[in-house]
PDB file of C-alpha atoms and ligand atoms in Angstrom:
ATOM      1  CA  MET A   1     252.719 132.437 126.218  1.00  0.00           C
ATOM      2  CA  ALA A   2     250.003 135.118 125.870  1.00  0.00           C
ATOM      3  CA  ALA A   3     246.901 135.755 127.985  1.00  0.00           C
ATOM      4  CA  SER A   4     244.776 132.827 129.112  1.00  0.00           C
ATOM      5  CA  ASP A   5     241.675 131.607 127.278  1.00  0.00           C
ATOM      6  CA  ALA A   6     238.520 132.874 129.053  1.00  0.00           C
ATOM      7  CA  ALA A   7     236.385 129.768 128.383  1.00  0.00           C
ATOM      8  CA  GLN A   8     239.168 127.480 129.612  1.00  0.00           C
ATOM      9  CA  LEU A   9     239.570 129.579 132.770  1.00  0.00           C
ATOM     10  CA  LYS A  10     235.875 129.097 133.504  1.00  0.00           C
ATOM     11  CA  SER A  11     236.039 125.317 133.033  1.00  0.00           C
ATOM     12  CA  ALA A  12     239.288 125.004 134.977  1.00  0.00           C
ATOM     13  CA  ARG A  13     237.638 126.811 137.873  1.00  0.00           C
ATOM     14  CA  GLU A  14     234.936 124.131 137.955  1.00  0.00           C
ATOM     15  CA  ASP A  15     237.588 121.384 137.864  1.00  0.00           C
ATOM     16  CA  ILE A  16     239.405 123.008 140.803  1.00  0.00           C
ATOM     17  CA  LYS A  17     236.124 123.062 142.743  1.00  0.00           C
ATOM     18  CA  GLU A  18     235.770 119.320 142.088  1.00  0.00           C
ATOM     19  CA  ILE A  19     239.275 118.638 143.430  1.00  0.00           C
ATOM     20  CA  LEU A  20     238.449 120.687 146.529  1.00  0.00           C
ATOM     21  CA  LYS A  21     235.395 118.497 147.166  1.00  0.00           C
ATOM     22  CA  THR A  22     237.454 115.314 147.383  1.00  0.00           C
ATOM     23  CA  THR A  23     240.954 116.407 148.443  1.00  0.00           C
ATOM     24  CA  TYR A  24     241.925 118.523 151.424  1.00  0.00           C
ATOM     25  CA  CYS A  25     244.312 120.866 149.668  1.00  0.00           C
ATOM     26  CA  HIS A  26     242.786 124.255 150.416  1.00  0.00           C
ATOM     27  CA  PRO A  27     245.731 125.789 152.336  1.00  0.00           C
ATOM     28  CA  ILE A  28     248.403 124.496 150.010  1.00  0.00           C
ATOM     29  CA  LEU A  29     246.681 126.024 146.965  1.00  0.00           C
ATOM     30  CA  VAL A  30     246.675 129.432 148.649  1.00  0.00           C
ATOM     31  CA  ARG A  31     250.327 128.987 149.566  1.00  0.00           C
ATOM     32  CA  LEU A  32     251.059 128.049 145.930  1.00  0.00           C
ATOM     33  CA  GLY A  33     249.533 131.295 144.653  1.00  0.00           C
ATOM     34  CA  TRP A  34     251.344 133.326 147.272  1.00  0.00           C
ATOM     35  CA  HIS A  35     254.754 131.759 146.708  1.00  0.00           C
ATOM     36  CA  ASP A  36     254.593 132.227 142.919  1.00  0.00           C
ATOM     37  CA  SER A  37     253.697 135.899 143.371  1.00  0.00           C
ATOM     38  CA  GLY A  38     255.768 136.679 146.481  1.00  0.00           C
ATOM     39  CA  THR A  39     259.065 136.938 144.606  1.00  0.00           C
ATOM     40  CA  TYR A  40     257.968 140.313 143.196  1.00  0.00           C
ATOM     41  CA  ASP A  41     260.470 143.142 143.444  1.00  0.00           C
ATOM     42  CA  LYS A  42     258.977 146.528 142.536  1.00  0.00           C
ATOM     43  CA  ASN A  43     262.492 148.024 142.296  1.00  0.00           C
ATOM     44  CA  ILE A  44     263.458 145.905 139.281  1.00  0.00           C
ATOM     45  CA  GLU A  45     262.109 147.201 135.963  1.00  0.00           C
ATOM     46  CA  GLU A  46     262.958 144.223 133.747  1.00  0.00           C
ATOM     47  CA  TRP A  47     260.696 141.220 133.351  1.00  0.00           C
ATOM     48  CA  PRO A  48     261.126 138.439 134.330  1.00  0.00           C
ATOM     49  CA  GLN A  49     263.944 139.530 136.666  1.00  0.00           C
ATOM     50  CA  ARG A  50     261.421 141.412 138.789  1.00  0.00           C
ATOM     51  CA  GLY A  51     259.659 138.117 139.636  1.00  0.00           C
ATOM     52  CA  GLY A  52     256.044 137.935 140.722  1.00  0.00           C
ATOM     53  CA  ALA A  53     253.219 135.700 139.497  1.00  0.00           C
ATOM     54  CA  ASP A  54     254.886 134.338 136.380  1.00  0.00           C
ATOM     55  CA  GLY A  55     254.591 130.547 136.762  1.00  0.00           C
ATOM     56  CA  SER A  56     258.279 130.298 137.700  1.00  0.00           C
ATOM     57  CA  LEU A  57     257.444 128.099 140.678  1.00  0.00           C
ATOM     58  CA  ARG A  58     256.814 125.163 138.337  1.00  0.00           C
ATOM     59  CA  PHE A  59     260.524 124.901 137.605  1.00  0.00           C
ATOM     60  CA  ASP A  60     262.822 122.893 139.797  1.00  0.00           C
ATOM     61  CA  PRO A  61     265.349 125.569 140.763  1.00  0.00           C
ATOM     62  CA  GLU A  62     262.599 127.583 142.434  1.00  0.00           C
ATOM     63  CA  LEU A  63     260.543 124.651 143.678  1.00  0.00           C
ATOM     64  CA  SER A  64     263.569 123.470 145.625  1.00  0.00           C
ATOM     65  CA  HIS A  65     264.056 126.802 147.427  1.00  0.00           C
ATOM     66  CA  GLY A  66     263.765 126.162 151.182  1.00  0.00           C
ATOM     67  CA  ALA A  67     260.640 128.319 151.520  1.00  0.00           C
ATOM     68  CA  ASN A  68     258.835 126.200 148.916  1.00  0.00           C
ATOM     69  CA  ALA A  69     259.171 122.891 150.781  1.00  0.00           C
ATOM     70  CA  GLY A  70     256.078 120.759 150.191  1.00  0.00           C
ATOM     71  CA  LEU A  71     254.696 122.784 147.283  1.00  0.00           C
ATOM     72  CA  THR A  72     255.554 120.012 144.854  1.00  0.00           C
ATOM     73  CA  ASN A  73     252.345 118.393 146.186  1.00  0.00           C
ATOM     74  CA  ALA A  74     250.325 121.393 145.047  1.00  0.00           C
ATOM     75  CA  LEU A  75     251.921 121.227 141.609  1.00  0.00           C
ATOM     76  CA  LYS A  76     250.996 117.552 141.327  1.00  0.00           C
ATOM     77  CA  LEU A  77     247.349 118.499 141.838  1.00  0.00           C
ATOM     78  CA  ILE A  78     247.485 121.365 139.369  1.00  0.00           C
ATOM     79  CA  GLN A  79     249.467 119.747 136.531  1.00  0.00           C
ATOM     80  CA  PRO A  80     246.557 117.584 135.212  1.00  0.00           C
ATOM     81  CA  ILE A  81     244.420 120.740 134.965  1.00  0.00           C
ATOM     82  CA  LYS A  82     247.215 122.520 133.129  1.00  0.00           C
ATOM     83  CA  ASP A  83     247.475 119.541 130.722  1.00  0.00           C
ATOM     84  CA  LYS A  84     243.719 119.655 130.119  1.00  0.00           C
ATOM     85  CA  TYR A  85     243.677 123.419 129.512  1.00  0.00           C
ATOM     86  CA  PRO A  86     246.803 124.361 127.559  1.00  0.00           C
ATOM     87  CA  GLY A  87     245.289 127.787 126.851  1.00  0.00           C
ATOM     88  CA  ILE A  88     245.834 128.854 130.467  1.00  0.00           C
ATOM     89  CA  THR A  89     249.218 129.975 131.733  1.00  0.00           C
ATOM     90  CA  TYR A  90     250.672 128.423 134.876  1.00  0.00           C
ATOM     91  CA  ALA A  91     250.797 131.917 136.339  1.00  0.00           C
ATOM     92  CA  ASP A  92     247.052 132.390 135.907  1.00  0.00           C
ATOM     93  CA  LEU A  93     246.251 128.832 136.949  1.00  0.00           C
ATOM     94  CA  PHE A  94     248.103 129.171 140.269  1.00  0.00           C
ATOM     95  CA  GLN A  95     246.184 132.371 141.074  1.00  0.00           C
ATOM     96  CA  LEU A  96     242.898 130.874 139.860  1.00  0.00           C
ATOM     97  CA  ALA A  97     243.402 127.879 142.168  1.00  0.00           C
ATOM     98  CA  SER A  98     244.193 130.130 145.123  1.00  0.00           C
ATOM     99  CA  ALA A  99     241.228 132.473 144.560  1.00  0.00           C
ATOM    100  CA  THR A 100     238.820 129.580 143.922  1.00  0.00           C
ATOM    101  CA  GLU A 101     239.905 127.927 147.154  1.00  0.00           C
ATOM    102  CA  ILE A 102     239.328 131.116 149.143  1.00  0.00           C
ATOM    103  CA  GLU A 103     235.806 131.389 147.737  1.00  0.00           C
ATOM    104  CA  GLU A 104     235.095 127.695 148.351  1.00  0.00           C
ATOM    105  CA  ALA A 105     236.289 128.072 151.959  1.00  0.00           C
ATOM    106  CA  ASP A 106     233.552 130.710 152.405  1.00  0.00           C
ATOM    107  CA  GLY A 107     235.912 133.614 151.891  1.00  0.00           C
ATOM    108  CA  PRO A 108     235.014 136.577 149.673  1.00  0.00           C
ATOM    109  CA  LYS A 109     234.541 136.316 145.915  1.00  0.00           C
ATOM    110  CA  LEU A 110     237.712 137.955 144.674  1.00  0.00           C
ATOM    111  CA  PRO A 111     237.619 140.376 141.725  1.00  0.00           C
ATOM    112  CA  MET A 112     240.344 138.537 139.825  1.00  0.00           C
ATOM    113  CA  LYS A 113     241.883 139.582 136.519  1.00  0.00           C
ATOM    114  CA  TYR A 114     243.764 137.153 134.288  1.00  0.00           C
ATOM    115  CA  GLY A 115     246.429 137.561 131.652  1.00  0.00           C
ATOM    116  CA  ARG A 116     249.637 136.678 133.490  1.00  0.00           C
ATOM    117  CA  VAL A 117     252.506 135.544 131.299  1.00  0.00           C
ATOM    118  CA  ASP A 118     254.711 132.540 132.099  1.00  0.00           C
ATOM    119  CA  ILE A 119     258.465 132.516 132.101  1.00  0.00           C
ATOM    120  CA  THR A 120     259.673 129.843 129.723  1.00  0.00           C
ATOM    121  CA  THR A 121     262.958 128.465 131.080  1.00  0.00           C
ATOM    122  CA  PRO A 122     264.288 127.500 134.536  1.00  0.00           C
ATOM    123  CA  GLU A 123     267.131 129.996 134.045  1.00  0.00           C
ATOM    124  CA  GLN A 124     264.534 132.769 134.372  1.00  0.00           C
ATOM    125  CA  CYS A 125     263.598 131.748 137.932  1.00  0.00           C
ATOM    126  CA  PRO A 126     264.254 134.401 140.598  1.00  0.00           C
ATOM    127  CA  PRO A 127     267.147 133.927 143.054  1.00  0.00           C
ATOM    128  CA  GLU A 128     266.398 132.243 146.380  1.00  0.00           C
ATOM    129  CA  GLY A 129     265.639 134.500 149.331  1.00  0.00           C
ATOM    130  CA  ARG A 130     262.815 136.766 148.180  1.00  0.00           C
ATOM    131  CA  LEU A 131     260.112 135.144 150.358  1.00  0.00           C
ATOM    132  CA  PRO A 132     260.008 135.898 154.093  1.00  0.00           C
ATOM    133  CA  ASP A 133     262.252 133.897 156.435  1.00  0.00           C
ATOM    134  CA  VAL A 134     260.963 131.988 159.419  1.00  0.00           C
ATOM    135  CA  GLY A 135     262.401 133.223 162.730  1.00  0.00           C
ATOM    136  CA  PRO A 136     264.503 136.226 161.631  1.00  0.00           C
ATOM    137  CA  ARG A 137     266.379 138.135 164.374  1.00  0.00           C
ATOM    138  CA  ILE A 138     264.252 141.294 164.041  1.00  0.00           C
ATOM    139  CA  PRO A 139     260.927 139.990 162.663  1.00  0.00           C
ATOM    140  CA  ALA A 140     259.101 143.296 162.087  1.00  0.00           C
ATOM    141  CA  GLU A 141     262.047 144.794 160.223  1.00  0.00           C
ATOM    142  CA  HIS A 142     262.423 141.655 158.136  1.00  0.00           C
ATOM    143  CA  LEU A 143     258.725 141.572 157.203  1.00  0.00           C
ATOM    144  CA  ARG A 144     258.844 145.242 156.236  1.00  0.00           C
ATOM    145  CA  ASP A 145     261.947 144.666 154.082  1.00  0.00           C
ATOM    146  CA  VAL A 146     260.257 141.805 152.248  1.00  0.00           C
ATOM    147  CA  PHE A 147     256.743 143.189 151.850  1.00  0.00           C
ATOM    148  CA  TYR A 148     257.724 146.809 151.138  1.00  0.00           C
ATOM    149  CA  ARG A 149     259.855 145.386 148.295  1.00  0.00           C
ATOM    150  CA  MET A 150     256.578 144.039 146.869  1.00  0.00           C
ATOM    151  CA  GLY A 151     254.983 147.485 147.212  1.00  0.00           C
ATOM    152  CA  LEU A 152     252.809 146.498 150.196  1.00  0.00           C
ATOM    153  CA  ASP A 153     252.298 148.382 153.483  1.00  0.00           C
ATOM    154  CA  ASP A 154     251.933 147.391 157.163  1.00  0.00           C
ATOM    155  CA  LYS A 155     248.167 146.982 156.988  1.00  0.00           C
ATOM    156  CA  GLU A 156     248.538 144.727 153.961  1.00  0.00           C
ATOM    157  CA  ILE A 157     251.205 142.612 155.732  1.00  0.00           C
ATOM    158  CA  VAL A 158     248.777 142.005 158.592  1.00  0.00           C
ATOM    159  CA  ALA A 159     245.838 141.284 156.283  1.00  0.00           C
ATOM    160  CA  LEU A 160     247.826 138.846 154.128  1.00  0.00           C
ATOM    161  CA  SER A 161     249.246 137.070 157.162  1.00  0.00           C
ATOM    162  CA  GLY A 162     245.642 136.226 158.031  1.00  0.00           C
ATOM    163  CA  ALA A 163     245.974 133.503 155.392  1.00  0.00           C
ATOM    164  CA  HIS A 164     247.547 131.431 158.176  1.00  0.00           C
ATOM    165  CA  THR A 165     244.089 130.893 159.624  1.00  0.00           C
ATOM    166  CA  LEU A 166     244.042 128.228 156.884  1.00  0.00           C
ATOM    167  CA  GLY A 167     246.150 125.121 157.294  1.00  0.00           C
ATOM    168  CA  ARG A 168     248.583 124.470 160.064  1.00  0.00           C
TER     169      ARG A 168
HETATM  170  C1  HEM B   1     254.408 136.948 156.809  1.00  0.00           C
HETATM  171  C2  HEM B   1     255.409 136.172 156.368  1.00  0.00           C
HETATM  172  C3  HEM B   1     255.196 134.692 156.189  1.00  0.00           C
HETATM  173  C4  HEM B   1     255.948 133.700 156.707  1.00  0.00           C
HETATM  174  C5  HEM B   1     257.216 133.851 157.536  1.00  0.00           C
HETATM  175  C6  HEM B   1     255.314 132.447 156.352  1.00  0.00           C
HETATM  176  C7  HEM B   1     255.776 131.182 156.690  1.00  0.00           C
HETATM  177  C8  HEM B   1     255.050 130.015 156.575  1.00  0.00           C
HETATM  178  C9  HEM B   1     255.485 128.698 157.005  1.00  0.00           C
HETATM  179  C10 HEM B   1     256.829 128.382 157.639  1.00  0.00           C
HETATM  180  C11 HEM B   1     254.491 127.823 156.733  1.00  0.00           C
HETATM  181  C12 HEM B   1     254.483 126.297 157.005  1.00  0.00           C
HETATM  182  C13 HEM B   1     254.879 125.590 155.725  1.00  0.00           C
HETATM  183  C14 HEM B   1     254.898 124.079 155.865  1.00  0.00           C
HETATM  184  O1  HEM B   1     255.899 123.564 156.352  1.00  0.00           O
HETATM  185  O2  HEM B   1     253.912 123.434 155.497  1.00  0.00           O
HETATM  186  C15 HEM B   1     253.411 128.567 156.138  1.00  0.00           C
HETATM  187  C16 HEM B   1     252.216 128.017 155.750  1.00  0.00           C
HETATM  188  C17 HEM B   1     251.243 128.709 155.071  1.00  0.00           C
HETATM  189  N1  HEM B   1     251.333 129.998 154.594  1.00  0.00           N
HETATM  190 FE1  HEM B   1     252.749 131.343 155.106  1.00  0.00          FE
HETATM  191  N2  HEM B   1     254.210 132.708 155.600  1.00  0.00           N
HETATM  192  C18 HEM B   1     254.094 134.069 155.462  1.00  0.00           C
HETATM  193  C19 HEM B   1     253.126 134.748 154.738  1.00  0.00           C
HETATM  194  C20 HEM B   1     252.071 134.155 154.074  1.00  0.00           C
HETATM  195  C21 HEM B   1     251.143 134.838 153.200  1.00  0.00           C
HETATM  196  C22 HEM B   1     251.240 136.316 152.822  1.00  0.00           C
HETATM  197  C23 HEM B   1     250.236 133.901 152.781  1.00  0.00           C
HETATM  198  C24 HEM B   1     249.074 134.042 151.829  1.00  0.00           C
HETATM  199  C25 HEM B   1     248.513 135.191 151.463  1.00  0.00           C
HETATM  200  C26 HEM B   1     250.580 132.642 153.413  1.00  0.00           C
HETATM  201  C27 HEM B   1     249.878 131.464 153.275  1.00  0.00           C
HETATM  202  C28 HEM B   1     250.163 130.292 153.936  1.00  0.00           C
HETATM  203  C29 HEM B   1     249.267 129.146 153.992  1.00  0.00           C
HETATM  204  C30 HEM B   1     247.857 129.061 153.407  1.00  0.00           C
HETATM  205  C31 HEM B   1     249.939 128.147 154.716  1.00  0.00           C
HETATM  206  C32 HEM B   1     249.420 126.751 155.083  1.00  0.00           C
HETATM  207  C33 HEM B   1     249.919 125.737 154.082  1.00  0.00           C
HETATM  208  C34 HEM B   1     249.511 124.296 154.411  1.00  0.00           C
HETATM  209  O3  HEM B   1     249.005 124.029 155.501  1.00  0.00           O
HETATM  210  O4  HEM B   1     249.736 123.442 153.524  1.00  0.00           O
HETATM  211  N3  HEM B   1     251.720 132.832 154.154  1.00  0.00           N
HETATM  212  N4  HEM B   1     253.788 129.891 156.042  1.00  0.00           N
END
């Protein structure tokens, strides 16, 4: 599917704000955006093999990866919005939900760009193991392996980890 419809993105953003008023789901929406994007491997040229924010998390093979435990609840919140706005890709919707939540939680207004393309079949999901492990033997080395693969540096690892000030 091609780039998302701008008018639908605007309306969907308002719908997400409404959900945030009545449902405590702020952290899980950020985690949803992160886990869809965090499979990115800068060393792989081909799409969708290189992973990243491509809506793959909606498919069962990826949703049932150990690291994604609980994210089915985020999908349940997002699916009605996706049904209402078919002109938005899952990939964009996940990032829209995450960015909207950050703004609604008094974080910065993020200069987002939209136009992410969805994968279309579960077979295109990335293999398990691209997100960081909990409790690895050498944590710093593990985090560098994972985040450098995404093209991020030490400062960015620390900044992104600050997302854990949300939720548990
Ligand atoms: C640095 C490596 C990371 C590790 C090892 C890690 C691991 C975890 C784990 C184990 C949880 C608890 C999940 C649960 O059982 O509910 C969690 C929650 C969370 N993570 Fe991470 N994470 C990492 C990086 C990130 C990044 C980069 C972000 C976002 C930019 C993020 C956002 C969150 C949020 C918002 C929650 C709370 C979810 C909730 O309360 O529902 N994490 N993380």
